[in-house]
Amino acid sequence: MSAIIKAEHLSFAYQGDEDTPPVQALKDVSFEIEEGSFVAILGHNGCGKSTLAKLLCMIYTPDEGRLYINGRDMTADDVEEKDIYDARRRVGMVFQNPDNQLVATIVEEDVAFGCENLGIPSEKIRKRVDEALDTVGMRKYARHATHRLSGGQKQRIAIAGVIAMRRKCIIFDESTAMLDPGGRKEVMDTICRLNREEGITVIHITHYMNEATMADRVLVMNEGTVIMDGTPAEVFSRCGELWEAGLDVPQTTELLWKMREAGYDVRLDIFDPEECAKEIAKAIAEKR
Amino acid sequence: MKADIAFGQYCEGNSFLHRLDPRWKIIFALMYIVALFLAKNIFAFGLVALSIVLLWALSGIRAGILVKGLRPLLFIIAFTAIINIFWLKGETPLLPENWFFQIYLEGIINAVLIVLRVMVLVTGTSILLTYTTTPIALTDGIEQLLAPLAKIKIPVHEFSMMMTIALRFIPTLIEETDKIMSAQKARGSDFSTGSLTRRAKALIPILVPLFISAFRRAEDLATAMECRCYTGGAGRTRMNILHSTWRDAVMLLILCVFVAGIVLLNIFAPGYRFTM
């Protein structure tokens, strides 16, 4: 397994106007993302998660540090427009607001947009669009108007647009934040399936702890740095630190943590409510 | 549903006209307009009237929709008719000599014909273009027809991209306007009473947030487009390539016959010569 994205000591500041000082959004961030992995990035508002996503998509260039995409150093001096374009063909992004990322009025036209930009011949685009729509389960909406779809469906169309370009890695920048619970589930199911069945690397930026538990690995950010990095079980068992960083933990973890504080011997790395209930029942039985 | 406004003109269907190539349709519409202005006498106008019936039959659109489409023009139609009836001086007076105004037969004929021309013009081009062509197909058609202009540095692709995005965002912004209006109403603003200036002023608290959000959306969209490798028109392909079919050839033939018919009737048919 090789690293599709490798960041070394990335720093980035938003340049302020004349009277406002620059805002340091990222400070010395380093990590590697393996191909085919599912990484969740957690953090409260303003911790630099979205800035990081935009750096990875080459929307911003880091002030300091090195960023490698697919082995290519994107911060080297000889990086040209062509290299950036090339990196964007590998790493795609799905944004937060479903309304602001769809370009065309008809579903299939929108899915085709990225492929059209790559200059792929017409028949091949057609094939890729149909496949991508099948993958997200939206084939029967191919000729529908985009503005009539629900939020979850719009996000799935946005995902289809990214898959149609055959990207190896997709960054979801709070793509579930503006959806209702139903839409969120639709999108999360699609994301998980893409990762498992298609082997696409997923970087999922989110506020929702239960979504983070589905990942292989969780990065927790606070004030522009990565403060925790590990499997969901490892990260969430450090409840105290998470609370200090202004984050929640999954409800099951919180309950188990409180049980432990009350003197029960329970594991903390359980996210399934059923199993959590069993663990608690067992701990109570043992205590008696 | 207010959000349907952008597509309200287009009638879903699969008729002969729906399946024409949008590039040709634009050319057909231009030919049709020219033909209408060529018609000079009553017989030629008879042919014009026949043509609109034919177009209607080929489009499969309900007549009610076409009539509804004419409603906003009622005032202009009435106005031109009245002007023509009362102002045109002809040779056959219809009222007694001693009346303080006079109406001529020519004036009435002229009025009828000009009203017919306006109605056919609007209905015919609407049937050909807006009712049977999706806005997207229309934009594509315009882009490809104007493609040669790109050689003399006219940004044809950019223009059509702007059109596409504008069409895409009309429903979104209408929805947004609704939301903002409800929010302002909830805070006690009143849009429906008072003088015209008062009502216009009441719109400011709607327009300001609408503009701010539109700019924010534009920025988001630009980022999203960049992430999807958009670099402008150069090197871009399209999924749906427009194809001309036998239908376009048939339609072209029909229109040529129509234009020729009008020209011939103008020259050879006897009768009153129309003055406008």
Coordinates of C-alpha atoms in Angstrom, one line a residue:
Chain A
M1 CA 0.0 0.0 0.0
S2 CA 1.4 3.4 -0.9
A3 CA 0.4 6.8 0.3
I4 CA -1.9 8.7 -2.1
I5 CA -1.6 11.8 0.0
K6 CA 1.3 12.8 2.1
A7 CA 1.5 16.0 4.0
E8 CA 4.7 17.2 5.8
H9 CA 4.5 20.1 8.2
L10 CA 1.9 22.0 6.3
S11 CA 1.1 25.6 7.4
F12 CA -1.4 28.0 6.0
A13 CA -2.6 31.4 6.9
Y14 CA -5.5 33.5 5.4
Q15 CA -4.1 36.9 4.5
G16 CA -6.2 39.5 6.3
D17 CA -7.1 43.0 4.9
E18 CA -5.1 46.1 5.8
D19 CA -6.3 46.3 9.4
T20 CA -7.0 42.7 10.2
P21 CA -4.1 40.4 10.9
P22 CA -3.6 37.2 9.0
V23 CA -5.4 34.2 10.4
Q24 CA -3.3 31.1 11.0
A25 CA -5.5 28.3 9.9
L26 CA -3.1 25.4 9.8
K27 CA 0.0 24.9 11.9
D28 CA 2.6 22.2 11.1
V29 CA 0.2 19.5 10.0
S30 CA 1.7 16.1 9.0
F31 CA 0.0 12.9 8.0
E32 CA -0.1 10.2 5.4
I33 CA -3.2 8.7 3.8
E34 CA -2.9 5.2 2.4
E35 CA -4.6 4.3 -0.8
G36 CA -7.9 2.6 -0.3
S37 CA -8.4 3.8 3.3
F38 CA -11.3 5.5 4.9
V39 CA -10.2 8.4 7.0
A40 CA -12.5 10.7 9.0
I41 CA -11.3 14.2 10.1
L42 CA -13.0 15.6 13.1
G43 CA -12.9 19.0 14.7
H44 CA -15.1 21.8 15.8
N45 CA -15.8 24.9 13.6
G46 CA -12.8 26.9 12.6
C47 CA -10.3 24.2 13.5
G48 CA -8.9 24.1 10.0
K49 CA -10.5 21.0 8.5
S50 CA -12.0 22.8 5.5
T51 CA -8.8 24.7 4.9
L52 CA -7.0 21.4 4.9
A53 CA -9.4 20.0 2.3
K54 CA -8.9 23.0 0.1
L55 CA -5.1 22.5 0.3
L56 CA -5.5 18.9 -0.7
C57 CA -7.5 20.0 -3.8
M58 CA -5.0 22.6 -4.7
I59 CA -7.5 25.4 -4.2
Y60 CA -5.0 27.0 -1.8
T61 CA -1.2 26.5 -1.8
P62 CA 0.4 25.9 1.6
D63 CA 2.7 28.7 3.0
E64 CA 5.1 26.1 4.4
G65 CA 5.7 22.4 4.3
R66 CA 5.4 19.8 1.6
L67 CA 2.4 18.1 0.1
Y68 CA 2.7 15.0 -2.1
I69 CA -0.2 13.7 -4.2
N70 CA 0.4 10.3 -5.7
G71 CA 4.1 10.7 -5.1
R72 CA 4.3 14.1 -6.9
D73 CA 5.5 17.0 -4.8
M74 CA 2.9 19.7 -5.3
T75 CA 4.8 22.3 -3.4
A76 CA 8.0 22.0 -5.5
D77 CA 9.1 25.1 -7.5
D78 CA 8.6 23.4 -10.9
V79 CA 4.9 22.7 -10.4
E80 CA 2.9 23.9 -13.4
E81 CA -0.8 24.3 -14.2
K82 CA -0.6 20.9 -15.8
D83 CA 0.5 19.2 -12.6
I84 CA -2.3 20.8 -10.6
Y85 CA -4.8 19.7 -13.2
D86 CA -3.3 16.2 -13.0
A87 CA -3.6 16.1 -9.2
R88 CA -7.2 17.2 -9.4
R89 CA -7.9 14.2 -11.7
R90 CA -6.9 12.0 -8.8
V91 CA -8.3 13.8 -5.9
G92 CA -11.9 14.9 -6.1
M93 CA -14.1 16.8 -3.6
V94 CA -17.7 16.9 -2.6
F95 CA -18.7 20.1 -0.8
Q96 CA -21.1 20.9 1.9
N97 CA -23.9 22.7 0.2
P98 CA -25.6 20.4 -2.3
D99 CA -27.0 23.4 -4.2
N100 CA -23.8 25.2 -4.9
Q101 CA -21.8 22.5 -6.6
L102 CA -24.2 21.3 -9.3
V103 CA -23.5 23.0 -12.6
A104 CA -26.2 21.7 -15.0
T105 CA -30.0 21.6 -14.8
I106 CA -30.2 18.0 -15.9
V107 CA -28.8 15.2 -13.7
E108 CA -26.8 13.3 -16.3
E109 CA -25.5 16.6 -17.8
D110 CA -24.1 17.5 -14.4
V111 CA -22.5 14.1 -13.9
A112 CA -20.9 14.4 -17.3
F113 CA -19.5 17.9 -16.6
G114 CA -16.2 16.7 -15.2
C115 CA -15.6 14.2 -17.9
E116 CA -16.4 16.8 -20.5
N117 CA -13.7 19.0 -19.0
L118 CA -11.2 16.2 -19.3
G119 CA -11.9 16.0 -23.0
I120 CA -13.1 12.4 -23.1
P121 CA -15.0 11.3 -26.3
S122 CA -18.7 11.4 -26.2
E123 CA -19.5 7.6 -26.2
K124 CA -17.1 7.0 -23.3
I125 CA -18.6 9.8 -21.2
R126 CA -22.0 8.3 -21.8
K127 CA -20.8 4.9 -20.5
R128 CA -19.1 6.4 -17.5
V129 CA -22.1 8.6 -16.6
D130 CA -24.4 5.6 -16.7
E131 CA -22.0 3.5 -14.6
A132 CA -21.5 6.3 -12.1
L133 CA -25.3 6.8 -11.8
D134 CA -25.7 3.1 -11.2
T135 CA -23.1 3.2 -8.5
V136 CA -24.9 5.8 -6.5
G137 CA -28.3 4.3 -7.3
M138 CA -29.6 7.3 -9.2
R139 CA -29.9 5.9 -12.7
K140 CA -33.6 6.4 -13.0
Y141 CA -33.2 10.1 -12.3
A142 CA -30.8 10.6 -15.2
R143 CA -33.1 12.9 -17.1
H144 CA -34.6 14.7 -14.1
A145 CA -34.0 18.4 -13.2
T146 CA -31.4 18.8 -10.5
H147 CA -33.3 21.4 -8.5
R148 CA -36.2 19.0 -7.9
L149 CA -34.1 16.4 -6.1
S150 CA -33.7 16.2 -2.3
G151 CA -30.5 17.2 -0.6
G152 CA -29.3 13.6 -0.2
Q153 CA -30.0 12.9 -3.9
K154 CA -28.2 16.1 -4.9
Q155 CA -25.1 15.0 -2.9
R156 CA -25.3 11.5 -4.5
I157 CA -25.3 13.3 -7.9
A158 CA -22.3 15.3 -6.9
I159 CA -20.6 12.0 -5.8
A160 CA -21.5 10.4 -9.2
G161 CA -19.8 13.4 -10.9
V162 CA -16.7 12.7 -9.0
I163 CA -16.8 8.9 -9.7
A164 CA -17.4 9.4 -13.4
M165 CA -14.0 11.1 -13.5
R166 CA -12.5 7.9 -12.1
R167 CA -10.8 9.5 -9.2
K168 CA -8.9 7.4 -6.7
C169 CA -9.6 9.6 -3.8
I170 CA -12.6 11.6 -2.8
I171 CA -12.7 14.3 -0.1
F172 CA -16.0 14.9 1.5
D173 CA -16.0 18.4 3.1
E174 CA -18.9 18.2 5.5
S175 CA -21.0 16.8 2.7
T176 CA -23.6 15.4 5.2
A177 CA -23.9 18.6 7.3
M178 CA -26.8 20.1 5.5
L179 CA -28.8 17.0 5.1
D180 CA -31.7 15.5 7.1
P181 CA -31.1 12.2 8.8
G182 CA -32.5 10.2 5.8
G183 CA -30.3 12.0 3.3
R184 CA -27.3 11.6 5.6
K185 CA -27.8 7.9 5.7
E186 CA -28.2 7.7 1.9
V187 CA -24.9 9.5 1.5
M188 CA -23.0 7.6 4.2
D189 CA -24.1 4.3 2.7
T190 CA -22.8 5.4 -0.7
I191 CA -19.5 6.6 0.8
C192 CA -19.0 3.3 2.6
R193 CA -19.8 1.3 -0.4
L194 CA -17.4 3.3 -2.6
N195 CA -14.7 2.7 -0.1
R196 CA -15.3 -1.0 0.3
E197 CA -16.4 -2.1 -3.2
E198 CA -14.6 0.3 -5.5
G199 CA -11.5 0.7 -3.4
I200 CA -11.7 4.5 -3.5
T201 CA -9.8 6.3 -0.8
V202 CA -12.2 8.4 1.3
I203 CA -11.4 11.4 3.4
H204 CA -14.5 12.3 5.3
I205 CA -14.7 15.6 7.1
T206 CA -17.6 15.7 9.6
H207 CA -19.1 16.9 12.8
Y208 CA -21.0 13.7 13.3
M209 CA -19.3 11.2 15.6
N210 CA -21.3 8.2 14.5
E211 CA -20.1 8.8 11.0
A212 CA -16.5 8.9 12.2
T213 CA -16.9 5.5 13.8
M214 CA -17.4 4.0 10.3
A215 CA -13.9 5.0 9.3
D216 CA -10.7 3.0 9.5
R217 CA -8.9 5.9 11.0
V218 CA -9.8 9.2 12.7
L219 CA -7.8 12.4 12.7
V220 CA -8.8 14.9 15.3
M221 CA -8.0 18.6 14.6
N222 CA -7.9 21.5 17.0
E223 CA -6.7 25.0 16.4
G224 CA -5.0 24.1 13.2
T225 CA -3.1 21.1 14.3
V226 CA -3.8 17.3 14.4
I227 CA -4.1 16.4 18.0
M228 CA -5.1 12.8 17.7
D229 CA -4.6 10.1 15.1
G230 CA -5.7 6.5 15.3
T231 CA -8.5 4.0 14.8
P232 CA -12.0 5.1 16.0
A233 CA -11.7 2.8 19.0
E234 CA -8.3 4.4 20.1
V235 CA -9.4 7.9 19.5
F236 CA -12.8 7.7 21.2
S237 CA -11.5 6.0 24.2
R238 CA -9.7 9.2 25.0
C239 CA -13.0 11.0 25.9
G240 CA -11.5 13.5 28.2
E241 CA -9.2 15.0 25.6
L242 CA -12.0 15.1 23.0
W243 CA -14.2 17.0 25.4
E244 CA -11.4 19.4 26.1
A245 CA -11.1 20.1 22.3
G246 CA -14.7 21.0 22.3
L247 CA -15.9 17.8 20.6
D248 CA -18.5 15.3 21.4
V249 CA -18.0 11.6 21.5
P250 CA -20.5 8.9 20.2
Q251 CA -23.4 8.4 22.6
T252 CA -22.4 4.8 23.3
T253 CA -18.8 5.9 24.2
E254 CA -20.1 8.6 26.5
L255 CA -22.4 6.2 28.3
L256 CA -19.6 3.6 28.7
W257 CA -17.2 6.3 29.9
K258 CA -19.7 7.4 32.6
M259 CA -20.2 3.7 33.6
R260 CA -16.4 3.4 34.0
E261 CA -16.3 6.5 36.1
A262 CA -18.9 5.0 38.3
G263 CA -16.6 2.1 38.8
Y264 CA -17.9 -0.5 36.3
D265 CA -15.3 -2.4 34.3
V266 CA -16.4 -1.7 30.6
R267 CA -14.6 -1.4 27.3
L268 CA -14.8 1.9 25.6
D269 CA -14.4 0.9 22.0
I270 CA -17.9 -0.2 21.3
F271 CA -20.1 1.9 18.9
D272 CA -23.0 -0.5 18.2
P273 CA -25.9 0.2 20.5
E274 CA -26.8 -3.5 20.8
E275 CA -23.3 -4.5 21.8
C276 CA -23.0 -1.6 24.1
A277 CA -26.1 -2.8 25.9
K278 CA -24.7 -6.2 26.2
E279 CA -21.4 -4.9 27.6
I280 CA -23.2 -2.9 30.2
A281 CA -25.4 -5.8 31.2
K282 CA -22.3 -8.0 31.5
A283 CA -20.5 -5.4 33.6
I284 CA -23.4 -5.0 35.9
A285 CA -23.8 -8.7 36.3
E286 CA -20.1 -9.0 37.2
K287 CA -20.2 -6.3 39.7
R288 CA -23.0 -8.1 41.6
Chain B
M1 CA -44.8 25.8 -7.3
K2 CA -42.9 29.0 -8.0
A3 CA -39.6 27.2 -8.6
D4 CA -41.1 25.9 -11.9
I5 CA -40.9 29.3 -13.5
A6 CA -37.7 28.6 -15.3
F7 CA -39.1 25.6 -17.0
G8 CA -42.7 26.7 -17.1
Q9 CA -42.4 27.5 -20.8
Y10 CA -41.1 24.1 -21.8
C11 CA -43.8 21.5 -22.4
E12 CA -42.6 17.9 -22.0
G13 CA -43.2 15.9 -25.1
N14 CA -41.9 13.7 -27.8
S15 CA -43.4 15.2 -31.0
F16 CA -41.9 15.9 -34.4
L17 CA -40.9 19.4 -33.3
H18 CA -39.5 18.2 -29.9
R19 CA -37.1 15.9 -31.8
L20 CA -35.7 18.5 -34.1
D21 CA -32.1 19.6 -33.7
P22 CA -32.0 22.8 -31.7
R23 CA -29.5 24.3 -34.0
W24 CA -31.9 23.9 -36.9
K25 CA -34.8 25.1 -34.8
I26 CA -33.1 28.5 -34.3
I27 CA -32.5 28.8 -38.0
F28 CA -36.1 27.7 -38.7
A29 CA -37.4 30.3 -36.2
L30 CA -35.4 33.0 -38.0
M31 CA -36.7 31.8 -41.4
Y32 CA -40.2 31.8 -40.1
I33 CA -39.9 35.4 -38.8
V34 CA -38.6 36.6 -42.1
A35 CA -41.4 34.9 -44.0
L36 CA -44.0 36.5 -41.7
F37 CA -42.7 40.0 -42.6
L38 CA -42.6 39.1 -46.3
A39 CA -46.3 38.5 -46.4
K40 CA -48.0 41.4 -48.1
N41 CA -51.6 40.5 -49.1
I42 CA -54.6 38.6 -47.8
F43 CA -53.8 35.4 -49.6
A44 CA -50.3 35.3 -48.2
F45 CA -51.7 35.9 -44.8
G46 CA -54.1 33.0 -45.4
L47 CA -51.0 30.9 -45.8
V48 CA -49.5 32.3 -42.6
A49 CA -52.7 31.4 -40.7
L50 CA -52.4 27.9 -42.2
S51 CA -48.8 27.6 -41.1
I52 CA -49.6 28.2 -37.4
V53 CA -52.2 25.5 -37.5
L54 CA -49.6 23.2 -39.0
L55 CA -47.0 24.1 -36.4
W56 CA -49.5 23.5 -33.6
A57 CA -50.4 20.1 -35.1
L58 CA -46.7 19.1 -35.3
S59 CA -45.9 20.2 -31.8
G60 CA -48.6 18.2 -29.9
I61 CA -49.1 21.1 -27.5
R62 CA -52.5 21.8 -26.1
A63 CA -54.2 24.9 -27.7
G64 CA -55.0 26.2 -24.2
I65 CA -51.3 26.7 -23.5
L66 CA -50.8 28.7 -26.7
V67 CA -53.8 31.0 -25.9
K68 CA -52.4 31.5 -22.4
G69 CA -49.1 32.5 -23.9
L70 CA -50.8 35.3 -25.8
R71 CA -52.5 36.8 -22.8
P72 CA -49.7 39.1 -21.8
L73 CA -49.8 40.6 -25.3
L74 CA -53.4 41.5 -25.1
F75 CA -52.7 45.1 -24.5
I76 CA -50.2 45.5 -27.3
I77 CA -52.6 43.7 -29.7
A78 CA -55.5 45.9 -28.8
F79 CA -53.4 49.0 -29.0
T80 CA -52.0 48.3 -32.5
A81 CA -55.5 47.3 -33.7
I82 CA -57.0 50.6 -32.5
I83 CA -54.2 52.7 -33.9
N84 CA -54.6 51.0 -37.3
I85 CA -58.3 51.4 -37.4
F86 CA -58.5 55.1 -36.5
W87 CA -55.3 56.5 -38.0
L88 CA -55.0 54.8 -41.4
K89 CA -56.4 56.9 -44.2
G90 CA -57.8 54.7 -47.1
E91 CA -60.2 55.1 -50.0
T92 CA -63.3 53.4 -48.8
P93 CA -64.9 55.4 -45.9
L94 CA -67.3 53.4 -43.8
L95 CA -69.0 56.1 -41.8
P96 CA -71.1 59.1 -42.9
E97 CA -69.2 62.1 -44.2
N98 CA -70.2 64.5 -41.5
W99 CA -68.9 62.5 -38.5
F100 CA -66.1 64.0 -36.6
F101 CA -63.9 61.0 -37.3
Q102 CA -63.7 58.5 -40.1
I103 CA -62.9 54.8 -40.3
Y104 CA -61.8 53.2 -43.6
L105 CA -62.1 49.6 -44.7
E106 CA -58.4 49.5 -45.4
G107 CA -57.7 50.4 -41.8
I108 CA -59.8 47.5 -40.5
I109 CA -58.1 45.0 -42.9
N110 CA -54.8 46.4 -41.9
A111 CA -55.6 46.0 -38.2
V112 CA -56.8 42.5 -38.6
L113 CA -53.7 41.5 -40.6
I114 CA -51.2 43.2 -38.2
V115 CA -52.9 41.6 -35.2
L116 CA -52.7 38.2 -37.0
R117 CA -49.0 38.8 -37.7
V118 CA -48.1 39.7 -34.1
M119 CA -50.1 36.7 -32.8
V120 CA -48.5 34.3 -35.2
L121 CA -45.1 35.7 -34.7
V122 CA -45.2 35.1 -30.9
T123 CA -47.0 31.8 -31.0
G124 CA -45.0 30.4 -33.9
T125 CA -41.6 31.2 -32.5
S126 CA -42.7 30.0 -29.0
I127 CA -43.8 26.7 -30.5
L128 CA -40.6 26.3 -32.4
L129 CA -38.3 27.3 -29.6
T130 CA -39.4 27.7 -26.0
Y131 CA -42.4 25.2 -25.9
T132 CA -40.6 22.3 -27.6
T133 CA -36.9 22.9 -26.6
T134 CA -35.4 22.6 -23.2
P135 CA -33.4 25.7 -22.2
I136 CA -30.2 23.6 -22.1
A137 CA -30.7 22.3 -25.6
L138 CA -31.3 25.9 -26.7
T139 CA -28.1 27.1 -25.1
D140 CA -26.2 24.2 -26.7
G141 CA -27.7 25.1 -30.1
I142 CA -26.8 28.8 -29.7
E143 CA -23.2 27.8 -28.7
Q144 CA -22.7 25.6 -31.7
L145 CA -24.3 28.0 -34.2
L146 CA -22.1 30.8 -32.9
A147 CA -19.0 28.6 -32.6
P148 CA -17.3 30.2 -35.7
L149 CA -17.4 33.5 -33.9
A150 CA -14.9 32.1 -31.4
K151 CA -12.3 32.5 -34.2
I152 CA -12.6 36.3 -34.0
K153 CA -12.2 36.1 -30.2
I154 CA -15.8 36.3 -29.2
P155 CA -16.2 34.3 -26.0
V156 CA -19.0 32.0 -27.2
H157 CA -18.3 29.2 -24.8
E158 CA -18.2 31.5 -21.8
F159 CA -21.4 33.1 -22.9
S160 CA -23.2 29.7 -23.1
M161 CA -21.7 28.6 -19.8
M162 CA -23.1 31.7 -18.2
M163 CA -26.5 30.9 -19.7
T164 CA -26.4 27.4 -18.4
I165 CA -25.4 28.4 -14.9
A166 CA -28.0 31.2 -14.9
L167 CA -30.7 28.7 -15.8
R168 CA -29.5 26.3 -13.2
F169 CA -29.6 28.9 -10.5
I170 CA -33.0 30.5 -11.3
P171 CA -35.0 28.0 -9.3
T172 CA -32.5 28.0 -6.4
L173 CA -32.6 31.8 -6.1
I174 CA -36.4 31.9 -6.4
E175 CA -36.6 29.4 -3.5
E176 CA -34.1 31.6 -1.6
T177 CA -36.2 34.7 -2.3
D178 CA -39.2 32.9 -0.9
K179 CA -37.3 32.0 2.3
I180 CA -36.0 35.5 2.8
M181 CA -39.4 37.0 2.2
S182 CA -40.9 34.7 4.9
A183 CA -38.1 35.6 7.2
Q184 CA -38.7 39.3 6.7
K185 CA -42.4 38.9 7.1
A186 CA -41.9 37.1 10.3
R187 CA -40.0 40.1 11.5
G188 CA -43.0 42.3 10.6
S189 CA -42.1 43.7 7.2
D190 CA -45.0 44.5 4.9
F191 CA -44.7 44.1 1.1
S192 CA -48.2 44.4 0.0
T193 CA -49.6 47.7 1.3
G194 CA -48.6 51.3 0.9
S195 CA -47.6 53.4 -2.0
L196 CA -45.5 52.2 -4.8
T197 CA -42.3 53.8 -3.5
R198 CA -43.0 52.3 0.0
R199 CA -43.4 48.9 -1.5
A200 CA -40.3 49.3 -3.6
K201 CA -38.4 50.3 -0.4
A202 CA -39.7 47.2 1.4
L203 CA -37.9 45.1 -1.2
I204 CA -34.5 46.3 -0.1
P205 CA -34.3 44.0 2.9
I206 CA -35.0 41.1 0.5
L207 CA -32.5 42.1 -2.2
V208 CA -29.5 42.7 0.0
P209 CA -29.4 39.2 1.6
L210 CA -30.3 37.7 -1.8
F211 CA -27.3 39.4 -3.4
I212 CA -24.9 38.4 -0.6
S213 CA -26.0 34.8 -0.8
A214 CA -25.8 34.8 -4.6
F215 CA -22.2 36.0 -4.4
R216 CA -21.4 33.3 -1.8
R217 CA -23.0 30.7 -4.0
A218 CA -21.0 31.9 -7.0
E219 CA -17.7 31.5 -5.1
D220 CA -18.6 28.0 -3.9
L221 CA -19.6 27.1 -7.5
A222 CA -16.4 28.4 -8.9
T223 CA -14.4 26.3 -6.4
A224 CA -16.4 23.3 -7.2
M225 CA -16.0 23.8 -11.0
E226 CA -12.3 24.2 -10.5
C227 CA -12.1 21.0 -8.5
R228 CA -13.9 19.3 -11.4
C229 CA -11.1 20.3 -13.7
Y230 CA -12.9 23.1 -15.5
T231 CA -10.5 25.2 -17.4
G232 CA -12.7 26.9 -19.9
G233 CA -13.9 25.9 -23.4
A234 CA -10.6 24.7 -24.8
G235 CA -10.2 20.9 -25.0
R236 CA -13.7 20.3 -23.7
T237 CA -15.9 17.6 -25.2
R238 CA -19.6 17.1 -24.8
M239 CA -21.6 14.0 -23.8
N240 CA -24.6 14.9 -25.9
I241 CA -23.6 15.7 -29.4
L242 CA -26.4 17.3 -31.5
H243 CA -27.4 15.3 -34.5
S244 CA -29.4 16.4 -37.5
T245 CA -31.9 13.8 -38.7
W246 CA -34.3 13.4 -41.6
R247 CA -36.8 15.3 -39.5
D248 CA -34.7 18.5 -39.8
A249 CA -34.6 18.0 -43.6
V250 CA -38.3 17.6 -43.8
M251 CA -38.9 20.7 -41.6
L252 CA -36.5 22.7 -43.8
L253 CA -38.4 21.6 -46.9
I254 CA -41.7 22.6 -45.4
L255 CA -40.3 26.0 -44.4
C256 CA -38.8 26.5 -47.9
V257 CA -42.2 25.7 -49.5
F258 CA -43.8 28.1 -47.0
V259 CA -41.4 31.0 -47.8
A260 CA -41.7 30.4 -51.6
G261 CA -45.5 30.2 -51.3
I262 CA -45.6 33.6 -49.5
V263 CA -43.4 35.2 -52.1
L264 CA -45.4 33.8 -55.0
L265 CA -48.7 34.8 -53.5
N266 CA -47.3 38.3 -52.9
I267 CA -46.4 38.6 -56.6
F268 CA -49.3 36.8 -58.3
A269 CA -52.3 36.9 -56.1
P270 CA -54.6 39.9 -56.6
G271 CA -56.1 41.9 -53.9
Y272 CA -55.4 44.4 -51.3
R273 CA -51.8 45.4 -50.7
F274 CA -50.9 45.6 -47.1
T275 CA -49.1 48.8 -46.1
M276 CA -47.0 47.9 -43.1

